[in-house]
Short mmCIF file of C-alpha atoms and ligand atoms in Angstrom, two decimals:
data_model
loop_
_atom_site.label_atom_id
_atom_site.label_comp_id
_atom_site.label_asym_id
_atom_site.label_seq_id
_atom_site.Cartn_x
_atom_site.Cartn_y
_atom_site.Cartn_z
CA MET A 20 12.65 -11.12 -20.79
CA THR A 21 12.11 -8.74 -23.71
CA LEU A 22 8.77 -7.85 -25.21
CA PHE A 23 9.18 -6.75 -28.84
CA ILE A 24 6.53 -4.33 -30.01
CA GLU A 25 5.75 -3.37 -33.59
CA GLY A 26 3.31 -0.80 -34.93
CA HIS A 27 1.99 0.58 -31.60
CA ALA A 28 2.99 2.31 -28.35
CA PHE A 29 1.49 -0.06 -25.76
CA GLY A 30 4.79 -1.52 -24.62
CA TYR A 31 4.58 -0.21 -21.06
CA GLU A 32 1.17 -1.65 -20.24
CA LEU A 33 1.80 -4.92 -22.06
CA SER A 34 5.09 -5.42 -20.26
CA ARG A 35 3.19 -5.01 -16.97
CA VAL A 36 0.73 -7.69 -18.00
CA ALA A 37 3.61 -9.99 -19.00
CA GLN A 38 5.47 -9.24 -15.76
CA MET A 39 2.79 -11.08 -13.75
CA PHE A 40 3.77 -14.32 -15.49
CA PHE A 41 7.51 -14.00 -14.94
CA PRO A 42 8.12 -13.33 -11.24
CA GLY A 43 11.68 -12.42 -10.45
CA GLU A 44 12.46 -11.50 -14.05
CA LYS A 45 12.28 -7.98 -15.39
CA VAL A 46 10.18 -7.66 -18.51
CA VAL A 47 11.43 -4.81 -20.69
CA PHE A 48 10.12 -3.73 -24.05
CA GLN A 49 11.73 -2.52 -27.25
CA GLU A 50 10.61 -1.88 -30.77
CA GLY A 51 11.23 -4.45 -33.44
CA ALA A 52 10.40 -7.98 -34.51
CA PRO A 53 10.92 -10.69 -31.85
CA CYS A 54 14.35 -12.28 -31.92
CA GLY A 55 16.14 -14.75 -29.66
CA ALA A 56 14.60 -16.77 -26.88
CA PRO A 57 12.92 -16.30 -24.52
CA ALA A 58 11.03 -13.41 -26.13
CA LEU A 59 7.54 -11.97 -26.36
CA GLY A 60 6.03 -10.21 -29.35
CA ALA A 61 3.05 -7.87 -29.83
CA ARG A 62 2.46 -6.62 -33.36
CA LEU A 63 -0.14 -4.31 -34.85
CA CYS A 64 -0.35 -4.15 -38.65
CA GLY A 65 -3.30 -2.85 -40.65
CA GLY A 66 -5.67 -3.17 -37.65
CA VAL A 67 -4.62 -6.82 -37.06
CA LEU A 68 -3.17 -7.73 -33.63
CA THR A 69 -0.85 -10.68 -33.06
CA VAL A 70 0.99 -11.84 -29.94
CA SER A 71 3.64 -14.52 -29.48
CA TYR A 72 5.85 -16.06 -26.83
CA ARG A 73 8.98 -18.07 -27.54
CA GLU A 74 10.25 -20.05 -24.56
CA ALA A 75 13.95 -20.32 -23.73
CA SER A 76 13.79 -23.85 -25.18
CA GLY A 77 12.73 -22.35 -28.50
CA ARG A 78 9.13 -23.58 -28.32
CA LEU A 79 6.81 -21.01 -29.88
CA HIS A 80 3.33 -20.12 -28.59
CA SER A 81 1.11 -17.87 -30.64
CA ALA A 82 -2.52 -16.80 -30.41
CA PRO A 83 -5.02 -16.46 -33.27
CA GLU A 84 -4.77 -12.95 -34.64
CA GLU A 85 -7.58 -10.52 -33.89
CA THR A 86 -8.83 -7.56 -35.86
CA ALA A 87 -9.66 -4.25 -34.22
CA ALA A 88 -13.17 -2.98 -35.01
CA PRO A 89 -13.36 0.23 -37.07
CA GLY A 90 -13.20 3.25 -34.75
CA CYS A 91 -11.45 1.27 -32.00
CA THR A 92 -9.74 3.78 -29.67
CA PRO A 93 -6.08 3.40 -28.60
CA GLY A 94 -7.30 2.52 -25.09
CA GLU A 95 -9.54 -0.25 -26.44
CA MET A 96 -6.75 -1.54 -28.63
CA GLU A 97 -4.34 -1.63 -25.68
CA HIS A 98 -6.93 -3.56 -23.68
CA MET A 99 -7.44 -6.05 -26.53
CA PHE A 100 -3.71 -6.64 -26.72
CA GLY A 101 -3.53 -7.10 -22.93
CA VAL A 102 -6.28 -9.73 -22.97
CA MET A 103 -4.64 -11.57 -25.89
CA LEU A 104 -1.27 -11.59 -24.17
CA TYR A 105 -2.78 -12.71 -20.84
CA ARG A 106 -4.60 -15.61 -22.50
CA LEU A 107 -1.53 -16.68 -24.45
CA LEU A 108 0.73 -16.64 -21.39
CA SER A 109 -1.89 -18.38 -19.22
CA ARG A 110 -2.06 -21.21 -21.72
CA ALA A 111 1.70 -21.39 -22.10
CA THR A 112 2.53 -21.30 -18.39
CA GLY A 113 -0.56 -22.61 -16.61
CA VAL A 114 -0.61 -19.47 -14.42
CA CYS A 115 -3.78 -17.33 -14.16
CA PRO A 116 -3.02 -14.13 -12.20
CA PRO A 117 -6.28 -13.50 -10.34
CA TRP A 118 -6.61 -9.80 -11.11
CA GLY A 119 -6.65 -10.54 -14.85
CA VAL A 120 -5.31 -7.70 -16.94
CA LEU A 121 -5.79 -5.13 -14.17
CA THR A 122 -2.23 -4.09 -13.42
CA GLY A 123 -2.81 -0.93 -11.33
CA VAL A 124 -2.35 -0.57 -7.59
CA ARG A 125 -5.97 0.46 -6.96
CA PRO A 126 -8.37 -1.95 -8.65
CA VAL A 127 -11.12 -1.02 -6.18
CA ARG A 128 -11.12 2.51 -7.48
CA LEU A 129 -12.23 1.18 -10.89
CA PHE A 130 -15.13 -0.58 -9.18
CA MET A 131 -16.10 2.57 -7.27
CA THR A 132 -16.08 4.60 -10.47
CA GLU A 133 -18.46 2.11 -12.10
CA LEU A 134 -20.70 2.04 -9.01
CA MET A 135 -20.92 5.83 -9.03
CA ARG A 136 -21.98 5.64 -12.67
CA GLY A 137 -24.83 3.41 -11.56
CA ALA A 138 -23.49 0.08 -12.89
CA ASP A 139 -25.35 -2.97 -11.56
CA ASP A 140 -23.79 -6.32 -10.65
CA GLY A 141 -24.33 -7.71 -14.15
CA ALA A 142 -22.59 -4.78 -15.81
CA LEU A 143 -19.73 -4.99 -13.32
CA ARG A 144 -19.31 -8.70 -13.98
CA ARG A 145 -19.21 -8.12 -17.72
CA ARG A 146 -16.67 -5.34 -17.37
CA PHE A 147 -14.30 -6.99 -14.90
CA MET A 148 -14.75 -10.76 -15.14
CA ASP A 149 -15.57 -11.18 -18.82
CA GLY A 150 -13.76 -8.11 -20.12
CA SER A 151 -10.69 -7.94 -17.88
CA LEU A 152 -10.41 -11.61 -16.79
CA VAL A 153 -10.63 -10.86 -13.05
CA SER A 154 -11.33 -14.07 -11.09
CA GLY A 155 -14.70 -14.51 -9.39
CA GLU A 156 -13.04 -14.44 -5.98
CA LYS A 157 -11.25 -11.14 -6.60
CA PHE A 158 -14.34 -9.66 -8.23
CA ASP A 159 -16.36 -10.34 -5.07
CA LEU A 160 -13.57 -9.00 -2.86
CA ALA A 161 -13.17 -5.79 -4.84
CA LEU A 162 -16.91 -5.16 -5.06
CA GLN A 163 -17.44 -5.72 -1.34
CA THR A 164 -14.47 -3.47 -0.53
CA ALA A 165 -15.73 -0.73 -2.86
CA ARG A 166 -19.16 -0.75 -1.23
CA ILE A 167 -17.66 -0.41 2.26
CA GLU A 168 -14.97 2.10 1.31
CA GLN A 169 -17.08 4.50 -0.72
CA PRO A 170 -19.02 6.02 2.23
CA LEU A 171 -15.76 6.41 4.18
CA LEU A 172 -14.22 8.42 1.37
CA SER A 173 -17.30 10.56 0.94
CA ARG A 174 -16.89 11.89 4.50
CA SER A 175 -13.92 13.94 3.31
CA THR A 176 -14.66 17.57 2.36
CA PRO A 177 -12.58 19.90 0.10
CA ASP A 178 -10.87 21.48 3.13
CA SER A 179 -10.01 18.12 4.77
CA PHE A 180 -6.44 16.94 5.20
CA SER A 181 -4.48 14.27 7.07
CA LEU A 182 -1.16 14.57 8.85
CA TYR A 183 1.54 11.92 8.52
CA VAL A 184 4.44 11.91 10.97
CA SER A 185 7.44 9.80 10.01
CA VAL A 186 9.66 8.14 12.59
CA PRO A 187 12.11 6.21 10.40
CA PHE A 188 13.79 4.15 13.12
CA CYS A 189 13.37 0.48 14.00
CA PRO A 190 15.10 -1.76 16.53
CA THR A 191 16.58 -3.85 13.70
CA ARG A 192 15.90 -4.06 10.00
CA CYS A 193 13.56 -6.83 8.85
CA ALA A 194 14.79 -8.98 5.96
CA TYR A 195 11.89 -7.98 3.69
CA CYS A 196 11.86 -4.24 4.56
CA SER A 197 11.55 -1.81 1.68
CA PHE A 198 10.98 1.31 3.78
CA VAL A 199 13.47 4.01 4.62
CA SER A 200 14.12 2.88 8.12
CA GLN A 201 17.30 3.08 10.15
CA SER A 202 18.20 0.42 12.65
CA VAL A 203 18.70 2.01 16.09
CA GLU A 204 21.51 -0.45 16.65
CA ARG A 205 23.39 1.76 14.19
CA ASP A 206 21.74 5.14 14.34
CA ALA A 207 20.34 5.71 17.85
CA ALA A 208 22.59 8.77 18.20
CA LEU A 209 20.54 10.56 15.53
CA ILE A 210 17.29 10.41 17.48
CA PRO A 211 17.62 13.55 19.71
CA ALA A 212 18.45 15.81 16.75
CA TYR A 213 15.76 14.09 14.68
CA VAL A 214 13.08 14.75 17.29
CA ASP A 215 14.13 18.43 17.48
CA ARG A 216 13.79 18.87 13.72
CA LEU A 217 10.56 16.89 13.59
CA CYS A 218 8.96 19.18 16.18
CA GLU A 219 10.18 22.23 14.25
CA GLU A 220 8.66 20.92 11.04
CA LEU A 221 5.40 20.13 12.85
CA GLU A 222 5.24 23.69 14.17
CA TYR A 223 5.78 25.10 10.69
CA THR A 224 3.25 22.72 9.11
CA GLY A 225 0.62 23.45 11.78
CA CYS A 226 0.89 27.20 11.06
CA LEU A 227 0.61 26.52 7.36
CA ALA A 228 -2.53 24.39 7.78
CA LYS A 229 -4.21 27.08 9.90
CA GLU A 230 -3.24 29.85 7.50
CA LEU A 231 -4.75 27.89 4.58
CA GLY A 232 -7.97 27.06 6.43
CA LEU A 233 -7.44 23.29 6.21
CA ARG A 234 -9.27 20.96 8.62
CA LEU A 235 -7.33 18.09 10.14
CA ARG A 236 -9.24 14.78 9.94
CA THR A 237 -6.72 12.03 10.62
CA VAL A 238 -3.26 11.82 12.14
CA TYR A 239 -0.97 8.87 11.44
CA PHE A 240 2.43 8.19 13.04
CA GLY A 241 4.29 5.67 10.89
CA GLY A 242 7.79 4.87 9.76
CA GLY A 243 9.73 2.87 10.76
CA THR A 244 8.39 2.14 14.17
CA PRO A 245 7.30 5.26 16.08
CA THR A 246 7.49 3.38 19.39
CA THR A 247 11.24 3.14 18.89
CA LEU A 248 11.13 6.64 20.45
CA SER A 249 11.13 6.91 24.24
CA ALA A 250 7.92 7.75 26.14
CA GLU A 251 9.32 11.26 26.72
CA ASP A 252 10.02 11.83 23.03
CA LEU A 253 6.57 10.52 22.08
CA THR A 254 5.00 12.91 24.59
CA ARG A 255 7.00 15.78 23.15
CA VAL A 256 6.19 15.07 19.50
CA MET A 257 2.50 14.36 20.14
CA GLY A 258 2.35 17.45 22.38
CA THR A 259 3.64 19.53 19.45
CA VAL A 260 0.90 18.10 17.24
CA ALA A 261 -1.73 18.97 19.86
CA ASP A 262 -0.35 22.49 20.35
CA ARG A 263 0.10 23.41 16.70
CA PHE A 264 -2.85 21.74 14.99
CA ASP A 265 -6.57 22.13 15.59
CA LEU A 266 -7.66 18.65 16.66
CA SER A 267 -11.31 19.60 17.24
CA GLY A 268 -12.46 18.14 13.92
CA LEU A 269 -10.29 15.01 14.13
CA TRP A 270 -11.86 11.64 13.21
CA GLU A 271 -8.92 9.34 13.85
CA TYR A 272 -5.49 9.35 15.47
CA THR A 273 -3.20 6.35 14.90
CA VAL A 274 0.27 5.54 16.15
CA GLU A 275 2.03 2.50 14.76
CA ALA A 276 3.56 0.41 17.49
CA GLY A 277 4.59 -2.07 14.86
CA ARG A 278 7.38 -3.98 16.52
CA PRO A 279 6.13 -5.55 19.76
CA ASP A 280 9.67 -5.40 21.16
CA THR A 281 9.42 -1.60 21.31
CA VAL A 282 6.13 -1.47 23.23
CA THR A 283 6.05 -0.62 26.94
CA PRO A 284 3.18 0.44 29.24
CA GLN A 285 4.81 3.87 29.65
CA LYS A 286 4.94 4.47 25.90
CA LEU A 287 1.35 3.34 25.45
CA ARG A 288 0.22 5.65 28.23
CA ALA A 289 2.12 8.52 26.57
CA ILE A 290 0.46 7.74 23.24
CA TYR A 291 -3.00 7.58 24.79
CA ALA A 292 -2.43 10.81 26.72
CA GLY A 293 -1.23 12.39 23.46
CA GLY A 294 -4.65 11.77 21.92
CA ALA A 295 -4.26 8.61 19.81
CA ARG A 296 -6.98 5.98 20.10
CA ARG A 297 -5.83 3.58 17.43
CA VAL A 298 -2.56 1.64 17.55
CA SER A 299 -1.13 -0.91 15.21
CA ILE A 300 0.78 -3.83 16.74
CA ASN A 301 2.15 -6.07 14.06
CA PRO A 302 3.29 -9.62 14.61
CA GLN A 303 3.39 -10.39 10.83
CA THR A 304 3.34 -14.05 11.91
CA LEU A 305 2.88 -15.90 15.19
CA SER A 306 5.55 -18.46 14.29
CA ASP A 307 8.79 -17.83 16.15
CA THR A 308 10.67 -19.77 13.48
CA VAL A 309 9.35 -17.46 10.77
CA LEU A 310 9.98 -14.35 12.90
CA CYS A 311 13.58 -15.45 13.24
CA ALA A 312 13.84 -16.15 9.49
CA ILE A 313 12.71 -12.59 8.66
CA GLY A 314 14.98 -10.90 11.20
CA ARG A 315 12.25 -9.46 13.43
CA ARG A 316 14.12 -10.36 16.60
CA HIS A 317 11.00 -10.59 18.75
CA THR A 318 8.82 -13.51 19.73
CA SER A 319 5.13 -14.17 19.36
CA ALA A 320 4.92 -14.03 23.18
CA GLN A 321 6.09 -10.39 23.01
CA PHE A 322 3.29 -9.66 20.57
CA PHE A 323 0.68 -11.11 22.94
CA GLU A 324 2.13 -9.06 25.81
CA ALA A 325 2.13 -5.87 23.74
CA PHE A 326 -1.46 -6.46 22.66
CA ALA A 327 -2.56 -6.95 26.27
CA MET A 328 -0.68 -3.81 27.31
CA ALA A 329 -2.47 -1.80 24.62
CA ARG A 330 -5.86 -3.00 25.84
CA ALA A 331 -4.87 -2.22 29.43
CA ALA A 332 -3.81 1.29 28.34
CA GLY A 333 -7.34 1.89 27.02
CA PHE A 334 -6.99 1.46 23.26
CA ASP A 335 -10.29 0.29 21.82
CA CYS A 336 -9.08 0.12 18.24
CA ILE A 337 -6.09 -2.11 17.60
CA ASN A 338 -4.82 -3.10 14.19
CA THR A 339 -2.59 -6.12 13.63
CA ASP A 340 -0.65 -6.75 10.41
CA LEU A 341 0.04 -10.20 9.01
CA ILE A 342 2.03 -11.19 5.92
CA ALA A 343 1.17 -14.16 3.69
CA GLY A 344 4.05 -15.90 1.93
CA LEU A 345 6.87 -15.19 4.38
CA PRO A 346 10.01 -17.32 4.07
CA ALA A 347 9.76 -20.53 6.13
CA ASP A 348 5.99 -20.13 6.57
CA THR A 349 3.44 -22.75 5.50
CA PRO A 350 -0.30 -22.59 4.83
CA GLU A 351 -0.91 -24.29 8.18
CA GLY A 352 1.44 -21.93 9.98
CA PHE A 353 -0.17 -18.91 8.37
CA ALA A 354 -3.66 -20.17 9.27
CA ALA A 355 -2.51 -20.57 12.88
CA SER A 356 -1.26 -16.96 12.85
CA VAL A 357 -4.59 -15.71 11.51
CA ASP A 358 -6.55 -17.72 14.08
CA GLY A 359 -4.24 -16.68 16.91
CA VAL A 360 -4.60 -12.99 16.06
CA LEU A 361 -8.39 -13.19 15.62
CA ALA A 362 -8.73 -14.90 19.00
CA LEU A 363 -7.63 -11.57 20.52
CA HIS A 364 -10.58 -9.78 18.84
CA PRO A 365 -8.62 -6.95 17.22
CA GLU A 366 -10.83 -4.33 15.58
CA ASN A 367 -8.65 -4.31 12.45
CA VAL A 368 -6.49 -6.92 10.73
CA THR A 369 -4.41 -6.03 7.68
CA VAL A 370 -3.29 -8.96 5.55
CA HIS A 371 -0.36 -8.24 3.27
CA THR A 372 1.11 -10.50 0.64
CA LEU A 373 4.89 -10.62 0.56
CA THR A 374 6.40 -8.45 -2.15
CA VAL A 375 9.18 -9.01 -4.58
CA LYS A 376 12.29 -9.95 -2.66
CA ARG A 377 11.32 -13.52 -2.13
CA ALA A 378 9.80 -13.72 -5.57
CA SER A 379 13.08 -12.66 -7.07
CA ARG A 380 14.62 -15.91 -5.91
CA LEU A 381 11.85 -18.08 -7.26
CA THR A 382 12.13 -20.10 -10.37
CA PHE A 383 9.17 -20.10 -12.67
CA ASP A 384 8.05 -23.57 -11.64
CA GLU A 385 8.32 -22.67 -7.96
CA ALA A 386 6.21 -19.60 -8.61
CA ARG A 387 3.46 -21.80 -9.94
CA SER A 388 3.20 -23.68 -6.67
CA GLU A 389 3.59 -20.43 -4.69
CA LEU A 390 0.58 -19.06 -6.51
CA GLU A 391 -1.58 -21.81 -5.12
CA LEU A 392 -0.07 -21.68 -1.64
CA VAL A 393 -0.16 -17.92 -1.19
CA GLY A 394 -3.53 -17.65 -2.89
CA GLY A 395 -4.82 -20.21 -0.39
CA MET A 396 -3.33 -18.25 2.51
CA VAL A 397 -4.99 -14.95 1.61
CA GLY A 398 -8.23 -16.82 0.89
CA TYR A 399 -8.07 -18.40 4.34
CA ALA A 400 -7.46 -15.00 5.94
CA ARG A 401 -10.43 -13.50 4.16
CA ASN A 402 -12.82 -16.25 5.26
CA ALA A 403 -11.54 -16.21 8.83
CA CYS A 404 -11.78 -12.41 9.09
CA GLU A 405 -15.31 -12.43 7.69
CA ALA A 406 -16.29 -15.15 10.15
CA ALA A 407 -14.93 -12.95 12.94
CA GLY A 408 -17.04 -10.00 11.77
CA LEU A 409 -14.22 -8.10 10.04
CA HIS A 410 -14.94 -6.89 6.51
CA PRO A 411 -12.57 -5.67 3.77
CA TYR A 412 -12.55 -1.86 3.64
CA TYR A 413 -9.42 -1.06 1.66
CA LEU A 414 -7.24 -2.91 -0.76
CA TYR A 415 -4.16 -2.16 -2.78
CA ARG A 416 -1.61 -3.97 -4.88
CA GLN A 417 2.11 -3.45 -5.22
CA THR A 418 4.48 -4.24 -8.02
CA GLY A 419 6.17 -7.55 -7.45
CA THR A 420 3.72 -8.93 -4.90
CA LEU A 421 3.92 -12.69 -4.71
CA ALA A 422 1.50 -14.28 -7.18
CA SER A 423 0.26 -10.77 -8.18
CA LEU A 424 -1.97 -10.72 -5.10
CA GLU A 425 -3.08 -7.84 -2.89
CA ASN A 426 -2.99 -6.28 0.56
CA VAL A 427 -6.34 -5.98 2.33
CA GLY A 428 -7.47 -4.12 5.43
CA TYR A 429 -10.30 -5.81 7.35
CA ALA A 430 -12.27 -4.02 10.05
CA ALA A 431 -15.29 -4.34 12.28
CA VAL A 432 -18.03 -1.94 11.15
CA GLY A 433 -17.29 1.59 12.33
CA THR A 434 -13.61 0.98 13.13
CA GLU A 435 -12.14 1.22 9.63
CA GLY A 436 -8.75 2.93 9.41
CA LEU A 437 -9.71 6.13 7.61
CA TYR A 438 -6.17 7.35 6.99
CA ASN A 439 -5.43 4.18 5.03
CA THR A 440 -8.34 4.80 2.71
CA TYR A 441 -7.55 8.49 2.22
CA ILE A 442 -3.91 7.99 1.33
CA MET A 443 -4.60 5.06 -0.94
CA ASP A 444 -7.45 6.74 -2.79
CA GLU A 445 -5.74 10.17 -2.85
CA THR A 446 -9.00 11.59 -1.48
CA HIS A 447 -7.45 14.62 0.15
CA THR A 448 -4.14 16.28 0.97
CA ILE A 449 -1.69 14.48 3.21
CA LEU A 450 0.75 16.87 4.88
CA ALA A 451 3.73 14.74 5.81
CA VAL A 452 6.60 15.58 8.14
CA GLY A 453 9.88 13.86 8.88
CA ALA A 454 12.53 11.99 6.92
CA GLY A 455 11.27 9.81 4.10
CA ALA A 456 7.84 11.44 4.21
CA SER A 457 6.23 12.81 1.09
CA THR A 458 3.47 15.37 1.20
CA LYS A 459 0.73 14.61 -1.29
CA LEU A 460 -1.31 17.68 -2.22
CA ARG A 461 -4.74 17.29 -3.76
CA HIS A 462 -6.28 20.37 -5.27
CA PRO A 463 -9.79 20.91 -3.85
CA LYS A 464 -11.18 22.16 -7.17
CA THR A 465 -9.35 20.27 -9.86
CA GLY A 466 -8.22 17.12 -8.05
CA ARG A 467 -4.69 17.74 -9.34
CA ILE A 468 -2.06 15.87 -7.34
CA GLU A 469 1.37 17.25 -6.53
CA ARG A 470 4.04 15.77 -4.29
CA VAL A 471 6.61 17.48 -2.12
CA TYR A 472 9.38 15.15 -0.99
CA ASN A 473 11.39 15.35 2.22
CA TYR A 474 14.91 14.04 2.41
CA LYS A 475 14.86 10.29 2.79
CA HIS A 476 17.50 9.63 5.39
CA PRO A 477 17.52 11.15 8.88
CA THR A 478 21.11 12.37 8.47
CA GLU A 479 20.22 14.33 5.33
CA TYR A 480 16.97 15.56 6.87
CA ILE A 481 18.75 16.87 9.95
CA GLY A 482 21.69 18.32 8.03
CA ARG A 483 19.65 20.00 5.29
CA PHE A 484 16.61 20.91 7.35
CA ASP A 485 16.37 24.51 6.06
CA GLU A 486 15.97 23.19 2.55
CA ALA A 487 13.32 20.71 3.76
CA LEU A 488 11.32 23.62 5.23
CA ARG A 489 11.83 25.70 2.10
CA ARG A 490 10.31 22.90 0.01
CA LYS A 491 7.22 22.99 2.23
CA GLN A 492 6.45 26.50 0.99
CA ARG A 493 5.21 24.76 -2.13
CA VAL A 494 2.09 23.87 -0.12
CA ARG A 495 1.10 27.54 0.15
CA LEU A 496 1.56 28.11 -3.58
CA PHE A 497 -0.46 25.01 -4.40
CA TYR A 498 -3.49 26.23 -2.45
CA GLN A 499 -3.32 29.83 -3.74
CA ASP A 500 -6.19 29.49 -6.22
CA SER A 501 -8.06 26.71 -4.41
CA GLY A 502 -11.02 28.82 -3.27
CA LEU A 503 -10.63 27.74 0.38
S1 SF4 B 16 9.39 -2.97 11.33
FE1 SF4 B 16 8.67 -2.34 9.30
S2 SF4 B 16 9.78 -0.43 8.82
FE2 SF4 B 16 10.86 -1.47 10.52
S3 SF4 B 16 12.48 -2.67 9.55
FE3 SF4 B 16 10.69 -4.02 9.81
S4 SF4 B 16 9.53 -3.83 7.88
FE4 SF4 B 16 10.98 -2.13 7.95
#
């Protein structure tokens, strides 16, 4: 699908608005008058804005033109165009993406900004529901999330940082995976060398953090599936963290034990002894048929066993991830997964909406029914979590998420996953180690963000490790004038 733009430079944002209406199709923009079909048009001439959409069948949809007020800024004009295009495409297709013209990954941040400016509910409603066409349901969700998340973020101080440790190995690769993760069926031989390098990088990073006067607040082991490592390797890596970093000011320590088929009592004991108190055990669904369809190669029974093992090992904060919209799932099946997980009383539940891969196979008409189905699923999850005493504390969106929906973390009061909020909000520096990890530096004075990327694949990371360490020196330079 091509969006033809004339007389302005808002093609990028307008193509993102249009993208929500055409799942599985890439919307690109170019300058010029619309030609061919299907095609979209957005024209600015003498302060007058017009938008159009010609279907593949040749049928033309156009909206009444609007005139920009004198003194209208480029940002206001772009917003006007976005609203016009959204309304036109909603009418033409019958689809109403629930986040309106908000296309960013962090809509809650916009709400927090307004709250900090002192906006009341009425002003927020005018800005987001009337002005940006956000649905009432998403408005309530974002506002509630912002109110819970804001105090969590404000705990962070200028010298705070989090540590991310990447273990990019999984037992098998899930059908929907978009992470850099190697299946151990293929790459188990890399693990010993990987663990050696990982410990070396942790030692280097720990020295750097001490030298810079940074205070470690949260540790997060992710990937991949960290529990793909043996109990001995977990003990070694977590021991290196404990030896090389000052954990005295730590607020949270999480290890993802995502795939239940990797969890054993020995590994959980090693993780607990290593200092972690929060684990994430992720069924994604409790339907064995769906698990099979997505290539997880474990059963729901294994999830229940892993969860019980984690409780027996002493973990008093367990997160479970679920995904709405998985292939072969149904609203009833998803509701049963939500209920089954909540019956275990996890402290945290994270509800994701499936991203692009499935959407890419959908036809437009199918997408319309998916919108209702998946929207109903995430709505069910929200109500059920609330009824179980879990409240939304962080939320983000991804490009290509089914029906333009969101991912939401729910938690019992006082058990919120802090790392999740800090990385999503870019509140403070995340020093990341391991293959596929990217360090995100946040300047304590200016808020400037800079990224330092590690090699993505374990083979490259192991083979070019000296270069990976050399890149880390960037961290020292970044903090030179930080006043810490
Ligand atoms: S468990 Fe997660 S990281 Fe591993 S293959 Fe599946 S989706 Fe990817």
